Tab-separated table of C-alpha atoms in Angstrom:
chain	number	residue	atom	x	y	z
S	1	MET	CA	5.638	-32.563	-70.749
S	2	PRO	CA	3.209	-31.786	-73.448
S	3	ILE	CA	3.473	-28.188	-72.354
S	4	ILE	CA	5.819	-26.221	-74.372
S	5	ASP	CA	8.051	-23.962	-72.604
S	6	LYS	CA	8.234	-20.736	-75.149
S	7	THR	CA	11.579	-19.437	-73.356
S	8	ALA	CA	13.128	-22.660	-73.990
S	9	CYS	CA	12.538	-22.758	-77.792
S	10	PRO	CA	15.550	-21.099	-80.020
S	11	VAL	CA	14.589	-17.926	-81.216
S	12	LYS	CA	14.545	-17.979	-85.419
S	13	THR	CA	15.946	-15.340	-86.975
S	14	GLY	CA	17.077	-14.174	-90.759
S	15	SER	CA	15.945	-15.721	-93.598
S	16	ILE	CA	16.920	-18.578	-96.471
S	17	TYR	CA	15.715	-15.773	-99.238
S	18	PRO	CA	18.473	-14.680	-101.651
S	19	ALA	CA	19.215	-11.045	-101.776
S	20	PRO	CA	18.277	-8.631	-102.042
S	21	TYR	CA	15.385	-10.281	-100.690
S	22	ALA	CA	16.337	-12.079	-97.175
S	23	ALA	CA	17.363	-8.307	-95.915
S	24	MET	CA	13.656	-7.393	-96.800
S	25	MET	CA	12.684	-9.565	-93.116
S	26	ALA	CA	14.466	-7.431	-90.734
S	27	GLY	CA	12.217	-7.406	-87.509
S	28	ARG	CA	11.182	-10.680	-88.063
S	29	GLN	CA	11.297	-13.761	-85.379
S	30	SER	CA	9.986	-16.749	-84.645
S	31	LEU	CA	9.591	-19.595	-82.572
S	32	ARG	CA	9.001	-23.363	-83.915
S	33	LEU	CA	6.543	-24.398	-81.585
S	34	GLY	CA	5.492	-27.287	-83.008
S	35	ASP	CA	8.704	-28.545	-83.639
S	36	ALA	CA	10.061	-27.774	-79.302
S	37	GLY	CA	6.465	-30.498	-78.978
S	38	GLY	CA	7.652	-32.545	-80.993
S	39	LEU	CA	5.754	-32.683	-84.187
S	40	THR	CA	6.202	-33.602	-87.452
S	41	GLN	CA	2.991	-33.193	-89.668
S	42	PHE	CA	2.449	-29.459	-89.685
S	43	GLY	CA	4.609	-26.386	-88.345
S	44	ALA	CA	3.184	-24.404	-86.044
S	45	ASN	CA	4.941	-20.934	-85.526
S	46	LEU	CA	4.607	-17.973	-83.453
S	47	VAL	CA	5.965	-15.135	-85.450
S	48	MET	CA	6.517	-11.855	-84.222
S	49	LEU	CA	6.868	-8.959	-86.615
S	50	ALA	CA	8.553	-5.463	-85.076
S	51	PRO	CA	7.081	-2.267	-86.185
S	52	GLY	CA	7.285	-2.524	-90.083
S	53	ALA	CA	8.299	-5.964	-90.739
S	54	MET	CA	6.544	-8.414	-92.463
S	55	SER	CA	6.363	-11.908	-92.269
S	56	SER	CA	7.576	-12.977	-95.744
S	57	LEU	CA	7.432	-11.911	-99.283
S	58	ARG	CA	3.746	-12.453	-100.555
S	59	HIS	CA	3.289	-15.677	-101.894
S	60	TRP	CA	0.861	-18.856	-102.377
S	61	HIS	CA	1.538	-22.892	-101.706
S	62	GLU	CA	0.997	-25.583	-104.334
S	63	ARG	CA	0.232	-28.402	-102.033
S	64	GLU	CA	0.351	-26.684	-98.408
S	65	ASP	CA	-2.808	-25.749	-96.043
S	66	GLU	CA	-1.974	-22.953	-93.998
S	67	PHE	CA	-3.591	-21.224	-91.109
S	68	VAL	CA	-3.286	-17.998	-89.685
S	69	MET	CA	-4.473	-16.789	-86.237
S	70	VAL	CA	-3.106	-12.941	-84.654
S	71	THR	CA	-2.298	-13.564	-81.232
S	72	ASP	CA	-0.708	-9.818	-80.303
S	73	GLY	CA	-0.983	-6.460	-82.171
S	74	GLU	CA	-2.555	-5.469	-84.972
S	75	CYS	CA	-1.254	-7.362	-87.812
S	76	THR	CA	-2.745	-6.298	-91.763
S	77	LEU	CA	-3.255	-9.172	-94.249
S	78	ILE	CA	-2.001	-7.985	-97.814
S	79	ASP	CA	-3.212	-10.151	-99.990
S	80	ASP	CA	-4.469	-10.113	-103.838
S	81	THR	CA	-7.940	-7.784	-102.876
S	82	GLY	CA	-5.693	-5.550	-100.502
S	83	ALA	CA	-5.103	-5.048	-97.205
S	84	HIS	CA	-6.952	-5.878	-93.810
S	85	VAL	CA	-6.101	-4.901	-90.830
S	86	MET	CA	-6.372	-8.403	-88.567
S	87	ARG	CA	-6.171	-8.373	-84.100
S	88	PRO	CA	-5.823	-10.821	-81.719
S	89	GLY	CA	-8.358	-13.778	-81.968
S	90	ASP	CA	-8.906	-13.052	-86.134
S	91	CYS	CA	-8.171	-16.080	-87.856
S	92	ALA	CA	-7.931	-16.921	-91.926
S	93	ALA	CA	-6.795	-19.346	-93.738
S	94	PHE	CA	-4.802	-19.790	-97.217
S	95	PRO	CA	-6.034	-23.711	-98.972
S	96	ALA	CA	-3.218	-25.209	-101.104
S	97	GLY	CA	-3.367	-24.308	-104.782
S	98	ASP	CA	-4.885	-21.091	-104.266
S	99	PRO	CA	-2.784	-18.631	-106.232
S	100	ASN	CA	-4.165	-15.627	-103.968
S	101	GLY	CA	-0.888	-14.640	-102.493
S	102	HIS	CA	-0.139	-13.199	-99.120
S	103	HIS	CA	1.871	-11.906	-96.224
S	104	PHE	CA	1.596	-10.047	-93.152
S	105	VAL	CA	3.111	-6.564	-92.079
S	106	ASN	CA	3.112	-4.858	-89.243
S	107	ARG	CA	1.712	-1.782	-90.549
S	108	SER	CA	1.417	-0.015	-86.170
S	109	ASP	CA	4.021	0.954	-84.065
S	110	ALA	CA	3.834	-1.835	-81.321
S	111	PRO	CA	5.325	-5.306	-81.639
S	112	ALA	CA	1.906	-7.743	-83.458
S	113	ALA	CA	2.631	-11.392	-83.688
S	114	PHE	CA	0.647	-14.474	-84.604
S	115	LEU	CA	0.497	-18.395	-84.536
S	116	VAL	CA	1.257	-19.977	-88.582
S	117	VAL	CA	-0.060	-23.561	-89.009
S	118	GLY	CA	0.854	-24.942	-92.263
S	119	THR	CA	1.281	-28.831	-93.638
S	120	ARG	CA	4.856	-30.210	-94.533
S	121	GLN	CA	4.322	-31.272	-97.496
S	122	ASN	CA	7.701	-33.013	-99.952
S	123	PRO	CA	8.318	-31.648	-102.139
S	124	GLU	CA	6.429	-28.403	-102.006
S	125	ARG	CA	6.610	-24.889	-104.329
S	126	ALA	CA	5.824	-21.727	-103.285
S	127	THR	CA	5.387	-18.479	-105.865
S	128	TYR	CA	6.178	-15.314	-104.909
S	129	SER	CA	3.444	-13.029	-105.647
S	130	ASP	CA	5.508	-9.739	-106.687
S	131	VAL	CA	8.887	-10.623	-107.338
S	132	ASP	CA	10.543	-13.349	-110.273
S	133	LEU	CA	11.013	-16.022	-107.721
S	134	THR	CA	9.828	-19.608	-106.530
S	135	VAL	CA	10.917	-21.921	-104.341
S	136	GLU	CA	11.281	-25.713	-104.130
S	137	MET	CA	11.792	-27.109	-100.672
S	138	LYS	CA	12.488	-30.550	-100.991
S	139	ASP	CA	14.142	-33.124	-98.274
S	140	GLY	CA	14.801	-30.031	-96.568
S	141	THR	CA	16.577	-28.491	-99.077
S	142	ALA	CA	15.417	-25.156	-101.041
S	143	THR	CA	15.988	-24.270	-104.522
S	144	PHE	CA	15.514	-20.877	-105.517
S	145	THR	CA	14.251	-20.372	-109.148
S	146	ARG	CA	13.134	-17.225	-111.775
S	147	LYS	CA	9.312	-18.098	-112.985
S	148	ASP	CA	10.991	-19.252	-115.970
S	149	GLY	CA	12.561	-22.501	-114.054
S	150	THR	CA	15.892	-20.539	-114.655
S	151	PRO	CA	18.130	-20.810	-111.771
S	152	TYR	CA	17.501	-17.350	-109.175
S	153	LYS	CA	20.670	-14.622	-109.411
S	154	ASP	CA	20.711	-11.736	-107.366
S	155	ASP	CA	20.937	-9.080	-110.453
S	156	SER	CA	20.595	-5.773	-108.178
S	157	LYS	CA	24.442	-5.087	-107.119
K	1	MET	CA	-11.509	-13.846	-98.914
K	2	PRO	CA	-9.439	-15.640	-96.452
K	3	ILE	CA	-10.168	-13.977	-93.383
K	4	ILE	CA	-12.403	-16.658	-91.360
K	5	ASP	CA	-15.891	-14.567	-90.625
K	6	LYS	CA	-16.442	-16.570	-87.244
K	7	THR	CA	-19.697	-14.755	-86.767
K	8	ALA	CA	-20.849	-16.820	-90.075
K	9	CYS	CA	-19.302	-19.937	-88.725
K	10	PRO	CA	-21.908	-22.684	-87.753
K	11	VAL	CA	-21.321	-23.339	-83.751
K	12	LYS	CA	-20.852	-27.329	-83.323
K	13	THR	CA	-21.983	-28.761	-80.054
K	14	GLY	CA	-23.213	-31.783	-78.920
K	15	SER	CA	-20.934	-35.310	-79.407
K	16	ILE	CA	-20.445	-38.408	-81.289
K	17	TYR	CA	-19.934	-40.591	-78.115
K	18	PRO	CA	-22.225	-43.085	-76.821
K	19	ALA	CA	-23.731	-42.911	-74.143
K	20	PRO	CA	-23.274	-42.120	-71.348
K	21	TYR	CA	-19.905	-40.227	-72.890
K	22	ALA	CA	-22.191	-38.244	-74.884
K	23	ALA	CA	-24.072	-36.376	-71.972
K	24	MET	CA	-20.321	-35.177	-70.011
K	25	MET	CA	-19.564	-32.858	-73.335
K	26	ALA	CA	-22.475	-30.305	-72.106
K	27	GLY	CA	-20.886	-26.907	-71.874
K	28	ARG	CA	-18.952	-27.334	-75.131
K	29	GLN	CA	-18.791	-25.585	-78.227
K	30	SER	CA	-16.657	-25.367	-80.872
K	31	LEU	CA	-16.163	-23.512	-84.138
K	32	ARG	CA	-14.626	-25.325	-87.206
K	33	LEU	CA	-12.764	-22.472	-88.654
K	34	GLY	CA	-10.437	-24.191	-90.577
K	35	ASP	CA	-13.179	-26.282	-92.574
K	36	ALA	CA	-14.643	-22.477	-93.218
K	37	GLY	CA	-11.957	-21.343	-94.450
K	38	GLY	CA	-11.592	-24.035	-97.091
K	39	LEU	CA	-8.489	-25.967	-95.390
K	40	THR	CA	-8.666	-29.999	-95.731
K	41	GLN	CA	-5.187	-31.358	-94.526
K	42	PHE	CA	-5.957	-30.614	-90.694
K	43	GLY	CA	-8.586	-29.544	-88.851
K	44	ALA	CA	-8.425	-26.303	-87.383
K	45	ASN	CA	-11.066	-25.866	-84.356
K	46	LEU	CA	-11.846	-22.928	-81.679
K	47	VAL	CA	-13.119	-25.042	-78.366
K	48	MET	CA	-14.993	-22.954	-76.059
K	49	LEU	CA	-15.691	-24.246	-72.531
K	50	ALA	CA	-18.528	-23.230	-70.193
K	51	PRO	CA	-17.515	-23.620	-66.455
K	52	GLY	CA	-16.748	-27.281	-65.565
K	53	ALA	CA	-17.448	-28.064	-69.709
K	54	MET	CA	-14.287	-30.404	-70.989
K	55	SER	CA	-13.219	-30.528	-74.152
K	56	SER	CA	-13.068	-34.536	-74.876
K	57	LEU	CA	-12.223	-37.057	-72.978
K	58	ARG	CA	-8.804	-38.104	-72.080
K	59	HIS	CA	-7.556	-39.518	-74.864
K	60	TRP	CA	-4.302	-39.704	-77.329
K	61	HIS	CA	-4.247	-40.195	-81.107
K	62	GLU	CA	-2.538	-43.293	-83.013
K	63	ARG	CA	-1.362	-41.290	-86.155
K	64	GLU	CA	-2.397	-37.372	-85.719
K	65	ASP	CA	-0.108	-34.673	-84.133
K	66	GLU	CA	-2.012	-32.300	-82.313
K	67	PHE	CA	-1.437	-28.564	-81.410
K	68	VAL	CA	-3.476	-26.275	-78.871
K	69	MET	CA	-2.805	-22.712	-77.638
K	70	VAL	CA	-5.161	-21.363	-75.128
K	71	THR	CA	-6.670	-17.998	-76.085
K	72	ASP	CA	-9.643	-17.206	-73.725
K	73	GLY	CA	-10.097	-17.278	-69.640
K	74	GLU	CA	-7.737	-20.766	-68.424
K	75	CYS	CA	-8.173	-23.953	-69.043
K	76	THR	CA	-6.698	-27.359	-67.184
K	77	LEU	CA	-4.561	-29.490	-68.829
K	78	ILE	CA	-5.275	-33.035	-67.534
K	79	ASP	CA	-2.696	-35.587	-68.840
K	80	ASP	CA	-0.532	-38.694	-67.515
K	81	THR	CA	1.205	-36.258	-64.970
K	82	GLY	CA	-1.627	-34.226	-63.581
K	83	ALA	CA	-3.513	-30.798	-63.622
K	84	HIS	CA	-1.438	-27.898	-65.423
K	85	VAL	CA	-3.105	-24.586	-65.526
K	86	MET	CA	-2.736	-22.621	-69.292
K	87	ARG	CA	-3.745	-19.127	-69.546
K	88	PRO	CA	-3.654	-17.330	-73.348
K	89	GLY	CA	-0.673	-17.669	-75.477
K	90	ASP	CA	-0.131	-20.834	-73.906
K	91	CYS	CA	0.652	-24.179	-76.259
K	92	ALA	CA	0.801	-27.477	-75.804
K	93	ALA	CA	1.864	-30.383	-78.287
K	94	PHE	CA	0.430	-33.878	-78.602
K	95	PRO	CA	2.602	-36.005	-81.231
K	96	ALA	CA	1.388	-38.817	-83.179
K	97	GLY	CA	1.935	-42.136	-81.323
K	98	ASP	CA	2.274	-40.816	-77.669
K	99	PRO	CA	0.537	-43.039	-75.347
K	100	ASN	CA	0.152	-39.961	-73.122
K	101	GLY	CA	-3.639	-39.242	-72.503
K	102	HIS	CA	-5.142	-35.911	-72.219
K	103	HIS	CA	-7.752	-33.413	-72.613
K	104	PHE	CA	-8.748	-29.692	-71.301
K	105	VAL	CA	-11.076	-28.958	-68.362
K	106	ASN	CA	-12.555	-25.418	-67.548
K	107	ARG	CA	-12.086	-25.633	-63.767
K	108	SER	CA	-12.966	-21.737	-63.755
K	109	ASP	CA	-16.024	-20.040	-62.858
K	110	ALA	CA	-15.790	-17.706	-66.433
K	111	PRO	CA	-15.644	-18.736	-70.026
K	112	ALA	CA	-12.462	-20.967	-71.351
K	113	ALA	CA	-11.240	-21.154	-75.205
K	114	PHE	CA	-8.539	-22.912	-76.848
K	115	LEU	CA	-7.678	-23.407	-80.469
K	116	VAL	CA	-6.495	-26.671	-81.427
K	117	VAL	CA	-5.129	-28.478	-84.562
K	118	GLY	CA	-4.569	-31.670	-85.183
K	119	THR	CA	-3.894	-33.190	-88.633
K	120	ARG	CA	-6.343	-35.928	-90.263
K	121	GLN	CA	-5.490	-39.215	-91.064
K	122	ASN	CA	-7.809	-41.861	-93.102
K	123	PRO	CA	-7.837	-44.748	-90.813
K	124	GLU	CA	-7.033	-43.505	-87.245
K	125	ARG	CA	-7.911	-44.505	-83.777
K	126	ALA	CA	-7.542	-43.103	-80.546
K	127	THR	CA	-7.896	-44.813	-77.656
K	128	TYR	CA	-9.603	-42.891	-74.235
K	129	SER	CA	-7.373	-43.157	-71.616
K	130	ASP	CA	-9.905	-43.037	-68.323
K	131	VAL	CA	-12.576	-45.396	-69.805
K	132	ASP	CA	-12.748	-48.688	-71.495
K	133	LEU	CA	-13.358	-46.753	-75.098
K	134	THR	CA	-11.967	-46.863	-78.633
K	135	VAL	CA	-12.477	-45.236	-81.681
K	136	GLU	CA	-11.656	-45.811	-85.350
K	137	MET	CA	-12.375	-43.160	-87.494
K	138	LYS	CA	-12.412	-44.360	-91.201
K	139	ASP	CA	-14.047	-42.189	-94.414
K	140	GLY	CA	-15.636	-39.919	-92.171
K	141	THR	CA	-17.007	-42.348	-89.987
K	142	ALA	CA	-16.400	-43.152	-86.360
K	143	THR	CA	-16.602	-47.081	-84.888
K	144	PHE	CA	-16.312	-47.067	-81.005
K	145	THR	CA	-14.842	-50.395	-79.539
K	146	ARG	CA	-14.279	-51.773	-75.953
K	147	LYS	CA	-10.619	-51.873	-75.845
K	148	ASP	CA	-10.274	-55.819	-76.538
K	149	GLY	CA	-11.915	-55.006	-79.993
K	150	THR	CA	-15.731	-56.114	-79.117
K	151	PRO	CA	-17.918	-53.725	-80.188
K	152	TYR	CA	-19.245	-50.968	-77.185
K	153	LYS	CA	-22.472	-51.205	-76.304
K	154	ASP	CA	-23.753	-48.958	-72.932
K	155	ASP	CA	-24.156	-50.714	-69.867
K	156	SER	CA	-24.766	-47.976	-67.637
K	157	LYS	CA	-28.401	-48.406	-67.934
């Protein structure tokens, strides 16, 4: 049956980010809708943000196109040009290789959610705009480095 | 600006189908949101169906994954297993190569719409479940044939 049963779709919480960044993802959950429906060529995830939560660190992808449609509540897109409030039905596109770092923050006092679609390239690299961090995804493994290419190590403690 | 201005997005009407099928697409319009946002790796289109309209002939793709989220009104998914009413937030996935022909029909008396995302493979072939028609898309050109591979010619007149 092509219709996706959201109630049977595993809820993903937590983060693969290294410390101290993983803790900043509290209040974010996602449903991997495309995976649940047997898709492999792109991810289609419903990202749910509690008040105050963010979707990810602000980032951009080298090789993957990304598309977002807000589905619930109010999501604030933060990118290189500032903060932009988006509401249900509003859409945004982030072409591969465009170094305009972006993420979504729920600055409201109610739950918010958006659908995000992104192609799956292997390997892929993402760069985090506001911190000294990049990630290479290869064969399902994420390797975090600093922007100079040296291994990432948490110096915050 | 990554946010897509829907009011500036060209509205696509009509159909590339040969007669007599093109006329069956009356009442369908779409906004090419992904194209408007500069994406190339997948299409992300908002398909708007007037009461009685259908999204396409019932079909399946050989090499392209497809994902749908209903955004407005009531869309009835018709596939090999029957008719399934879907409402805003409901999602469906159609993996490449799964020969479960599908389309969406607005059987309500109010406008309806859905977001559809599909990868772009070149070449690609789609097969229409209920009529003697297939299409090959190659380098932006659609070639319609009968299921036995002979060129399609409209015999309905």
